[in-house]
Amino acid sequence: MVRGTRCHGMGDHRQLSFANQEKPGLAVQWRDSPIALPAALRLRQELFLHISHLLIVQYCAILVFSSLYAPQPLLPVLAEAFAVSEAKASLLITVALLPLAIAPVAYGFLLQRLSARRLLIGATWLLAVTQVAVYLVTSFELLLALRLAQGLIIPAMLTSLMTYLAASAAPGQIARVMAIYIAASVLGGFLGRMISGLISTQFGWRWSFLFLAVAIALCALLLQRLKADPPVSFQRLDPRTILQVLRQPSFLRLYLVVFCAFGAFASLLNFLPFRLMELGTGLNETGIAFMYAGYLMGVVTSLLSLRIADHIGGTVNTMLLGSAVFLAALLFFTGSQVWVMFVGMFVLCAGMFLIHSLAPGVLNQASGEQRGVVNGLYIAFYYAGGTTGSFLPGFLYHGLGWHVYLGALAMTLCFGGWLLWTLRRSGF
């Protein structure tokens, strides 16, 4: 490269750059000249668009998980408003989680025929409409049906979000983009509970869902700005492949670990509001919502889990540690002091997300060509555990008391820990 030639005519002091004269087709470029500005502007605009599109998608992810968990701190209020039992009110979370357990199968055909952008926009508008309907609802049965409808819409949105992010990410940036997505999903789970509690305390529970409807409608409008329209690639689960995966003892054990862990986790988060009311703490919806602040520990734990694994001898050992921390966290909920439970929520979430952040990686390292099926089954077992835990243990709580209920959760976690121990001994 030869530099330093100056043009002195007409007062022009721009510097010339002759780019490798030996290669044909390379033009002389003027540094700092107007000729180079359009390319620089295009690059800057593309970078801005990429960042803005990423922010829009993350905003959508936050709203999806906010919608999923917004009713949780309001369950006692909703039970009173519709004159239903606590166990029946808890179904509002159960019916929304249920479709997530079967989504890998149910959405197979649809997601192969629609683009991620189109499916995401359509599903987002539908979710906004259902939130408006929840604001207007007058019967518990209709509210339950609307929550089921939301549970059917949310898996389509989650699949579209992940597909769009994976297809739009720059080479080598997929892991980083997905890590941001996971953080956004955890943040959404917390904000959904927190904001719904705050709004319900000030204006009534219905306004929480109307606020969500407006926020989701805004999201649907913002999604129109997404330029890229990557096709959705979704691998349908073949029954023979499913059986082949489940016949592998190590895979089945890990699936059951996740089933037990998220089952216990979802259960405690679902019935904690009723326990706080039972203790006569005087907490309103905002106070109950603040009890979920420990959920943010999931962001920290997810980011640190691999480092912890490097220090204590592998991912299975770290998941065993997570199970032990989770089990110890139950002790914080045996008493009646609110501040102890508040601290316990941070410990609980640290243990849970040590397991959840590492289990998919362990499965993917061992899955080979069956990765799509393995991941689909992971989602199915994960949310099947959440569906079961958010409802069935409630009968123990209401029939035999809180401490028997906690004992059942502890036994479930011990079973999951034992399965992890057998995996460790087998060298998995």
Short mmCIF file of C-alpha atoms in Angstrom, two decimals:
data_model
loop_
_atom_site.label_atom_id
_atom_site.label_comp_id
_atom_site.label_asym_id
_atom_site.label_seq_id
_atom_site.Cartn_x
_atom_site.Cartn_y
_atom_site.Cartn_z
CA MET A 1 0.00 0.00 0.00
CA VAL A 2 1.44 3.36 -1.08
CA ARG A 3 0.22 6.40 0.86
CA GLY A 4 1.11 10.08 1.11
CA THR A 5 0.34 11.47 -2.36
CA ARG A 6 -1.36 14.84 -2.15
CA CYS A 7 -3.43 16.80 -4.68
CA HIS A 8 -2.78 20.51 -4.40
CA GLY A 9 -5.03 21.75 -7.13
CA MET A 10 -8.24 23.61 -6.35
CA GLY A 11 -7.31 23.64 -2.64
CA ASP A 12 -8.01 19.90 -2.33
CA HIS A 13 -5.96 18.38 0.49
CA ARG A 14 -7.53 14.89 0.64
CA GLN A 15 -5.17 11.95 0.97
CA LEU A 16 -5.03 9.28 -1.71
CA SER A 17 -4.75 5.59 -0.94
CA PHE A 18 -3.67 3.21 -3.70
CA ALA A 19 -4.90 -0.22 -2.65
CA ASN A 20 -2.53 -3.00 -3.75
CA GLN A 21 -1.79 -2.10 -7.37
CA GLU A 22 -0.99 -5.73 -8.20
CA LYS A 23 -4.65 -6.75 -7.77
CA PRO A 24 -6.91 -5.66 -10.62
CA GLY A 25 -10.32 -4.17 -10.03
CA LEU A 26 -9.48 -2.25 -6.83
CA ALA A 27 -10.33 1.40 -7.19
CA VAL A 28 -8.52 4.41 -5.79
CA GLN A 29 -10.39 5.64 -2.69
CA TRP A 30 -10.49 9.12 -1.24
CA ARG A 31 -10.11 9.12 2.54
CA ASP A 32 -12.72 11.32 4.27
CA SER A 33 -14.35 12.02 0.95
CA PRO A 34 -18.11 12.12 0.32
CA ILE A 35 -17.69 9.05 -1.89
CA ALA A 36 -17.00 6.84 1.14
CA LEU A 37 -19.81 8.21 3.29
CA PRO A 38 -22.74 6.18 1.87
CA ALA A 39 -20.99 2.85 2.65
CA ALA A 40 -20.11 4.00 6.17
CA LEU A 41 -23.65 5.18 6.74
CA ARG A 42 -25.07 1.90 5.48
CA LEU A 43 -22.82 -0.03 7.84
CA ARG A 44 -23.86 2.17 10.74
CA GLN A 45 -27.53 1.83 9.81
CA GLU A 46 -27.25 -1.95 9.54
CA LEU A 47 -25.63 -2.11 12.97
CA PHE A 48 -28.36 0.10 14.42
CA LEU A 49 -31.07 -2.04 12.81
CA HIS A 50 -29.47 -5.23 14.11
CA ILE A 51 -29.35 -3.88 17.66
CA SER A 52 -32.87 -2.46 17.48
CA HIS A 53 -34.23 -5.75 16.12
CA LEU A 54 -32.48 -7.65 18.90
CA LEU A 55 -33.99 -5.30 21.50
CA ILE A 56 -37.46 -5.75 20.01
CA VAL A 57 -37.16 -9.54 20.15
CA GLN A 58 -35.90 -9.43 23.75
CA TYR A 59 -38.77 -7.11 24.69
CA CYS A 60 -41.11 -9.69 23.20
CA ALA A 61 -39.45 -12.47 25.21
CA ILE A 62 -39.92 -10.48 28.42
CA LEU A 63 -43.61 -10.03 27.68
CA VAL A 64 -44.15 -13.70 26.86
CA PHE A 65 -42.87 -14.85 30.23
CA SER A 66 -44.58 -11.94 31.98
CA SER A 67 -47.88 -13.14 30.53
CA LEU A 68 -47.18 -16.70 31.60
CA TYR A 69 -46.55 -15.88 35.27
CA ALA A 70 -48.46 -12.61 35.85
CA PRO A 71 -51.41 -14.29 37.64
CA GLN A 72 -49.19 -16.06 40.21
CA PRO A 73 -49.04 -13.39 42.94
CA LEU A 74 -52.73 -12.64 42.30
CA LEU A 75 -53.97 -16.19 42.93
CA PRO A 76 -55.41 -15.48 46.42
CA VAL A 77 -57.17 -12.36 45.08
CA LEU A 78 -58.54 -14.25 42.07
CA ALA A 79 -59.72 -17.12 44.29
CA GLU A 80 -61.67 -14.62 46.38
CA ALA A 81 -62.97 -12.65 43.39
CA PHE A 82 -64.43 -15.74 41.70
CA ALA A 83 -65.30 -17.60 44.92
CA VAL A 84 -63.25 -20.70 44.07
CA SER A 85 -60.92 -22.86 46.15
CA GLU A 86 -57.19 -22.27 46.29
CA ALA A 87 -56.55 -25.54 44.46
CA LYS A 88 -58.88 -24.48 41.66
CA ALA A 89 -57.31 -21.04 41.43
CA SER A 90 -53.88 -22.62 41.02
CA LEU A 91 -55.13 -24.17 37.77
CA LEU A 92 -54.67 -20.75 36.17
CA ILE A 93 -50.94 -21.49 36.07
CA THR A 94 -51.31 -25.21 35.38
CA VAL A 95 -53.41 -24.85 32.21
CA ALA A 96 -50.97 -22.30 30.79
CA LEU A 97 -47.97 -24.58 31.39
CA LEU A 98 -49.64 -27.71 30.02
CA PRO A 99 -49.39 -26.85 26.29
CA LEU A 100 -45.69 -26.12 26.73
CA ALA A 101 -45.21 -29.79 27.57
CA ILE A 102 -46.66 -30.95 24.25
CA ALA A 103 -45.56 -28.03 22.03
CA PRO A 104 -42.66 -29.89 20.34
CA VAL A 105 -45.22 -32.28 18.81
CA ALA A 106 -48.29 -30.07 18.40
CA TYR A 107 -46.53 -27.28 16.50
CA GLY A 108 -44.45 -29.50 14.22
CA PHE A 109 -46.54 -29.13 11.09
CA LEU A 110 -47.48 -25.47 11.56
CA LEU A 111 -43.93 -24.26 12.15
CA GLN A 112 -42.68 -25.90 8.98
CA ARG A 113 -45.09 -23.87 6.87
CA LEU A 114 -44.86 -20.38 8.36
CA SER A 115 -41.94 -18.00 8.74
CA ALA A 116 -40.77 -17.02 12.19
CA ARG A 117 -41.66 -13.35 11.70
CA ARG A 118 -45.17 -13.99 10.44
CA LEU A 119 -45.97 -16.55 13.13
CA LEU A 120 -44.53 -14.31 15.84
CA ILE A 121 -46.56 -11.25 14.80
CA GLY A 122 -49.80 -13.21 14.50
CA ALA A 123 -49.35 -14.97 17.84
CA THR A 124 -48.46 -11.69 19.57
CA TRP A 125 -51.68 -10.04 18.41
CA LEU A 126 -53.65 -13.07 19.59
CA LEU A 127 -51.99 -12.90 23.00
CA ALA A 128 -52.88 -9.20 23.29
CA VAL A 129 -56.52 -9.99 22.47
CA THR A 130 -56.69 -12.71 25.13
CA GLN A 131 -55.32 -10.28 27.74
CA VAL A 132 -58.11 -7.83 26.90
CA ALA A 133 -60.59 -10.69 27.25
CA VAL A 134 -59.15 -11.52 30.69
CA TYR A 135 -59.75 -7.89 31.69
CA LEU A 136 -63.42 -8.28 30.73
CA VAL A 137 -64.03 -11.82 31.99
CA THR A 138 -66.87 -12.47 34.47
CA SER A 139 -66.63 -16.20 35.18
CA PHE A 140 -63.78 -18.37 36.40
CA GLU A 141 -64.44 -21.05 33.78
CA LEU A 142 -64.01 -18.50 30.99
CA LEU A 143 -60.86 -17.17 32.67
CA LEU A 144 -59.49 -20.70 32.79
CA ALA A 145 -60.29 -21.18 29.10
CA LEU A 146 -58.50 -17.93 28.24
CA ARG A 147 -55.42 -19.03 30.18
CA LEU A 148 -55.45 -22.30 28.25
CA ALA A 149 -55.63 -20.30 25.02
CA GLN A 150 -52.64 -18.24 26.15
CA GLY A 151 -50.81 -21.47 26.93
CA LEU A 152 -51.42 -22.58 23.34
CA ILE A 153 -50.20 -19.26 21.90
CA ILE A 154 -47.03 -18.90 24.00
CA PRO A 155 -45.19 -22.00 22.65
CA ALA A 156 -45.57 -20.69 19.10
CA MET A 157 -44.09 -17.37 20.20
CA LEU A 158 -41.19 -18.98 22.06
CA THR A 159 -40.29 -21.21 19.12
CA SER A 160 -40.48 -18.26 16.71
CA LEU A 161 -38.35 -16.07 18.98
CA MET A 162 -35.59 -18.65 19.31
CA THR A 163 -35.65 -19.42 15.60
CA TYR A 164 -35.49 -15.75 14.62
CA LEU A 165 -32.60 -15.10 16.99
CA ALA A 166 -30.65 -18.14 15.79
CA ALA A 167 -31.19 -17.25 12.13
CA SER A 168 -30.40 -13.55 12.56
CA ALA A 169 -27.36 -13.81 14.84
CA ALA A 170 -23.94 -13.09 13.39
CA PRO A 171 -21.58 -16.07 12.96
CA GLY A 172 -20.14 -17.12 16.30
CA GLN A 173 -22.66 -15.00 18.22
CA ILE A 174 -25.52 -17.50 18.59
CA ALA A 175 -24.48 -18.62 22.10
CA ARG A 176 -24.19 -15.03 23.27
CA VAL A 177 -27.54 -14.02 21.76
CA MET A 178 -29.24 -17.04 23.33
CA ALA A 179 -27.70 -16.21 26.71
CA ILE A 180 -29.27 -12.76 26.46
CA TYR A 181 -32.56 -14.41 25.52
CA ILE A 182 -32.42 -16.65 28.61
CA ALA A 183 -31.69 -13.62 30.79
CA ALA A 184 -34.66 -11.83 29.21
CA SER A 185 -36.92 -14.80 29.91
CA VAL A 186 -35.88 -14.85 33.57
CA LEU A 187 -36.38 -11.09 33.80
CA GLY A 188 -39.80 -11.48 32.22
CA GLY A 189 -40.80 -14.08 34.79
CA PHE A 190 -39.90 -11.66 37.57
CA LEU A 191 -41.39 -8.52 35.99
CA GLY A 192 -44.65 -10.29 35.18
CA ARG A 193 -45.15 -11.17 38.82
CA MET A 194 -43.88 -7.84 40.15
CA ILE A 195 -45.79 -5.47 37.87
CA SER A 196 -49.05 -7.41 38.10
CA GLY A 197 -48.82 -7.24 41.89
CA LEU A 198 -48.08 -3.52 41.90
CA ILE A 199 -50.92 -2.65 39.51
CA SER A 200 -53.39 -4.95 41.23
CA THR A 201 -52.73 -3.32 44.62
CA GLN A 202 -53.30 0.18 43.26
CA PHE A 203 -56.04 -0.30 40.67
CA GLY A 204 -57.42 -3.85 40.95
CA TRP A 205 -56.40 -7.16 39.39
CA ARG A 206 -58.14 -6.56 36.06
CA TRP A 207 -55.91 -3.60 35.24
CA SER A 208 -52.82 -5.80 35.47
CA PHE A 209 -54.00 -7.75 32.43
CA LEU A 210 -55.09 -4.63 30.55
CA PHE A 211 -51.62 -3.17 31.06
CA LEU A 212 -50.15 -6.38 29.63
CA ALA A 213 -52.52 -6.18 26.67
CA VAL A 214 -51.31 -2.66 25.81
CA ALA A 215 -47.65 -3.64 26.22
CA ILE A 216 -48.13 -6.72 24.00
CA ALA A 217 -50.00 -4.73 21.33
CA LEU A 218 -47.09 -2.28 21.27
CA CYS A 219 -44.77 -5.26 20.86
CA ALA A 220 -46.81 -6.54 17.89
CA LEU A 221 -46.44 -3.13 16.22
CA LEU A 222 -42.70 -3.10 16.87
CA LEU A 223 -42.34 -6.60 15.42
CA GLN A 224 -43.54 -5.21 12.09
CA ARG A 225 -40.17 -3.44 11.88
CA LEU A 226 -38.29 -6.73 11.68
CA LYS A 227 -36.88 -6.96 8.16
CA ALA A 228 -35.42 -10.44 8.17
CA ASP A 229 -37.92 -13.23 7.73
CA PRO A 230 -35.96 -16.44 8.32
CA PRO A 231 -37.82 -19.70 7.70
CA VAL A 232 -38.70 -21.77 10.73
CA SER A 233 -36.99 -25.12 10.81
CA PHE A 234 -38.64 -27.44 13.29
CA GLN A 235 -37.89 -31.11 13.62
CA ARG A 236 -40.97 -33.23 14.23
CA LEU A 237 -40.63 -35.93 16.81
CA ASP A 238 -40.74 -39.39 15.30
CA PRO A 239 -42.22 -41.93 17.79
CA ARG A 240 -39.49 -44.46 17.04
CA THR A 241 -36.78 -41.88 17.66
CA ILE A 242 -38.47 -40.82 20.90
CA LEU A 243 -38.45 -44.41 22.16
CA GLN A 244 -34.86 -44.83 21.06
CA VAL A 245 -33.82 -41.78 23.11
CA LEU A 246 -35.86 -42.75 26.16
CA ARG A 247 -34.37 -46.25 26.14
CA GLN A 248 -30.99 -44.69 26.92
CA PRO A 249 -30.86 -44.81 30.74
CA SER A 250 -28.69 -41.73 31.10
CA PHE A 251 -31.04 -39.57 29.04
CA LEU A 252 -34.16 -40.80 30.85
CA ARG A 253 -32.55 -40.15 34.24
CA LEU A 254 -31.66 -36.60 33.30
CA TYR A 255 -35.16 -35.97 31.99
CA LEU A 256 -36.58 -37.19 35.29
CA VAL A 257 -34.15 -34.95 37.19
CA VAL A 258 -35.48 -31.93 35.32
CA PHE A 259 -39.08 -33.11 35.80
CA CYS A 260 -38.56 -33.37 39.57
CA ALA A 261 -36.63 -30.10 39.91
CA PHE A 262 -39.00 -27.88 37.95
CA GLY A 263 -42.00 -29.69 39.41
CA ALA A 264 -40.90 -28.79 42.95
CA PHE A 265 -39.87 -25.29 41.88
CA ALA A 266 -43.13 -24.46 40.10
CA SER A 267 -45.10 -25.93 42.99
CA LEU A 268 -43.51 -23.80 45.68
CA LEU A 269 -43.80 -20.63 43.63
CA ASN A 270 -47.44 -21.40 42.93
CA PHE A 271 -48.56 -22.12 46.50
CA LEU A 272 -46.37 -19.60 48.32
CA PRO A 273 -48.99 -16.80 48.00
CA PHE A 274 -51.56 -19.00 49.75
CA ARG A 275 -49.07 -19.81 52.52
CA LEU A 276 -48.39 -16.11 53.06
CA MET A 277 -52.11 -15.45 53.35
CA GLU A 278 -52.52 -18.40 55.72
CA LEU A 279 -49.84 -16.99 58.03
CA GLY A 280 -51.71 -13.70 58.28
CA THR A 281 -48.70 -11.69 57.13
CA GLY A 282 -50.94 -8.88 55.92
CA LEU A 283 -49.09 -8.77 52.59
CA ASN A 284 -51.05 -7.35 49.68
CA GLU A 285 -50.44 -8.26 46.05
CA THR A 286 -47.38 -5.98 45.89
CA GLY A 287 -45.86 -7.58 48.99
CA ILE A 288 -46.41 -11.05 47.57
CA ALA A 289 -44.92 -9.99 44.24
CA PHE A 290 -41.75 -8.79 45.99
CA MET A 291 -41.30 -12.28 47.41
CA TYR A 292 -40.37 -13.37 43.88
CA ALA A 293 -37.37 -11.03 43.73
CA GLY A 294 -35.10 -14.05 44.25
CA TYR A 295 -36.10 -15.14 40.75
CA LEU A 296 -33.51 -12.68 39.46
CA MET A 297 -30.89 -14.97 40.97
CA GLY A 298 -31.51 -17.11 37.91
CA VAL A 299 -29.72 -14.57 35.72
CA VAL A 300 -26.60 -14.62 37.92
CA THR A 301 -26.58 -18.39 38.36
CA SER A 302 -27.03 -19.08 34.64
CA LEU A 303 -24.05 -16.89 33.80
CA LEU A 304 -21.81 -18.45 36.47
CA SER A 305 -22.82 -22.10 36.21
CA LEU A 306 -20.11 -23.13 33.73
CA ARG A 307 -17.40 -21.45 35.81
CA ILE A 308 -18.64 -23.29 38.88
CA ALA A 309 -18.60 -26.54 36.92
CA ASP A 310 -14.96 -25.96 35.99
CA HIS A 311 -14.04 -25.59 39.65
CA ILE A 312 -15.90 -28.54 41.17
CA GLY A 313 -15.30 -31.25 38.62
CA GLY A 314 -17.95 -31.11 35.92
CA THR A 315 -21.56 -30.34 35.12
CA VAL A 316 -23.13 -33.34 36.86
CA ASN A 317 -21.34 -32.43 40.09
CA THR A 318 -22.63 -28.88 39.73
CA MET A 319 -26.18 -30.11 39.21
CA LEU A 320 -25.78 -32.23 42.34
CA LEU A 321 -24.73 -29.08 44.16
CA GLY A 322 -27.80 -27.33 42.75
CA SER A 323 -30.03 -30.11 44.08
CA ALA A 324 -28.42 -29.83 47.53
CA VAL A 325 -28.86 -26.03 47.55
CA PHE A 326 -32.47 -26.41 46.41
CA LEU A 327 -33.15 -28.96 49.16
CA ALA A 328 -31.55 -26.73 51.81
CA ALA A 329 -33.64 -23.79 50.61
CA LEU A 330 -36.84 -25.57 51.67
CA LEU A 331 -35.77 -25.07 55.29
CA PHE A 332 -36.25 -21.31 54.85
CA PHE A 333 -39.95 -21.92 54.20
CA THR A 334 -40.68 -24.06 57.26
CA GLY A 335 -41.12 -21.06 59.57
CA SER A 336 -43.44 -18.09 59.54
CA GLN A 337 -41.06 -15.14 59.19
CA VAL A 338 -41.49 -13.36 55.88
CA TRP A 339 -37.92 -12.05 55.65
CA VAL A 340 -36.54 -15.59 56.07
CA MET A 341 -38.71 -16.78 53.18
CA PHE A 342 -37.59 -13.78 51.13
CA VAL A 343 -33.95 -14.79 51.56
CA GLY A 344 -34.87 -18.42 50.96
CA MET A 345 -36.24 -17.51 47.54
CA PHE A 346 -32.78 -16.40 46.43
CA VAL A 347 -31.29 -19.69 47.64
CA LEU A 348 -34.09 -21.67 46.02
CA CYS A 349 -33.61 -20.00 42.62
CA ALA A 350 -29.83 -20.39 42.80
CA GLY A 351 -30.23 -24.15 43.22
CA MET A 352 -32.89 -24.50 40.54
CA PHE A 353 -31.02 -22.57 37.87
CA LEU A 354 -27.78 -24.43 38.55
CA ILE A 355 -29.66 -27.49 37.35
CA HIS A 356 -31.64 -25.89 34.54
CA SER A 357 -28.75 -23.94 33.02
CA LEU A 358 -26.50 -27.02 32.72
CA ALA A 359 -28.83 -29.91 31.91
CA PRO A 360 -29.45 -28.94 28.23
CA GLY A 361 -25.71 -28.71 27.59
CA VAL A 362 -25.10 -32.15 29.08
CA LEU A 363 -27.80 -33.61 26.87
CA ASN A 364 -26.59 -31.90 23.70
CA GLN A 365 -23.02 -33.08 24.19
CA ALA A 366 -24.20 -36.68 24.22
CA SER A 367 -27.07 -36.49 21.73
CA GLY A 368 -25.27 -36.63 18.36
CA GLU A 369 -27.62 -36.66 15.37
CA GLN A 370 -30.72 -36.88 17.60
CA ARG A 371 -30.22 -33.40 19.02
CA GLY A 372 -33.59 -32.07 17.86
CA VAL A 373 -35.50 -34.92 19.46
CA VAL A 374 -33.40 -34.76 22.63
CA ASN A 375 -34.07 -31.04 23.04
CA GLY A 376 -37.76 -31.45 22.29
CA LEU A 377 -38.08 -34.10 24.97
CA TYR A 378 -36.20 -31.89 27.41
CA ILE A 379 -38.80 -29.13 26.94
CA ALA A 380 -41.61 -31.68 27.27
CA PHE A 381 -40.30 -33.15 30.54
CA TYR A 382 -39.44 -29.72 31.93
CA TYR A 383 -42.91 -28.28 31.50
CA ALA A 384 -44.65 -31.55 32.30
CA GLY A 385 -42.95 -31.31 35.68
CA GLY A 386 -44.10 -27.72 36.05
CA THR A 387 -47.65 -28.63 35.08
CA THR A 388 -47.78 -31.48 37.60
CA GLY A 389 -46.10 -29.54 40.38
CA SER A 390 -48.28 -26.47 40.02
CA PHE A 391 -51.43 -28.46 40.82
CA LEU A 392 -51.16 -31.97 42.34
CA PRO A 393 -49.05 -31.17 45.46
CA GLY A 394 -51.71 -28.64 46.41
CA PHE A 395 -53.90 -31.49 47.60
CA LEU A 396 -51.21 -32.41 50.13
CA TYR A 397 -50.92 -28.82 51.26
CA HIS A 398 -54.63 -28.25 51.73
CA GLY A 399 -55.32 -31.74 53.05
CA LEU A 400 -52.33 -32.48 55.33
CA GLY A 401 -50.71 -29.11 55.91
CA TRP A 402 -47.75 -27.04 54.78
CA HIS A 403 -45.00 -29.08 56.39
CA VAL A 404 -46.20 -32.36 54.89
CA TYR A 405 -46.32 -30.56 51.57
CA LEU A 406 -42.70 -29.37 51.98
CA GLY A 407 -41.70 -32.91 52.95
CA ALA A 408 -43.16 -34.20 49.68
CA LEU A 409 -41.18 -31.62 47.73
CA ALA A 410 -38.03 -32.65 49.63
CA MET A 411 -38.60 -36.31 48.74
CA THR A 412 -39.05 -35.35 45.10
CA LEU A 413 -35.75 -33.46 45.14
CA CYS A 414 -33.99 -36.33 46.89
CA PHE A 415 -35.15 -38.68 44.14
CA GLY A 416 -33.77 -36.28 41.53
CA GLY A 417 -30.50 -36.01 43.47
CA TRP A 418 -30.22 -39.80 43.63
CA LEU A 419 -30.67 -39.99 39.86
CA LEU A 420 -27.86 -37.46 39.43
CA TRP A 421 -25.66 -39.48 41.77
CA THR A 422 -26.19 -42.60 39.62
CA LEU A 423 -25.29 -40.54 36.53
CA ARG A 424 -22.10 -39.39 38.23
CA ARG A 425 -21.12 -42.94 39.13
CA SER A 426 -21.77 -44.12 35.58
CA GLY A 427 -19.36 -41.46 34.27
CA PHE A 428 -22.00 -39.62 32.24
#
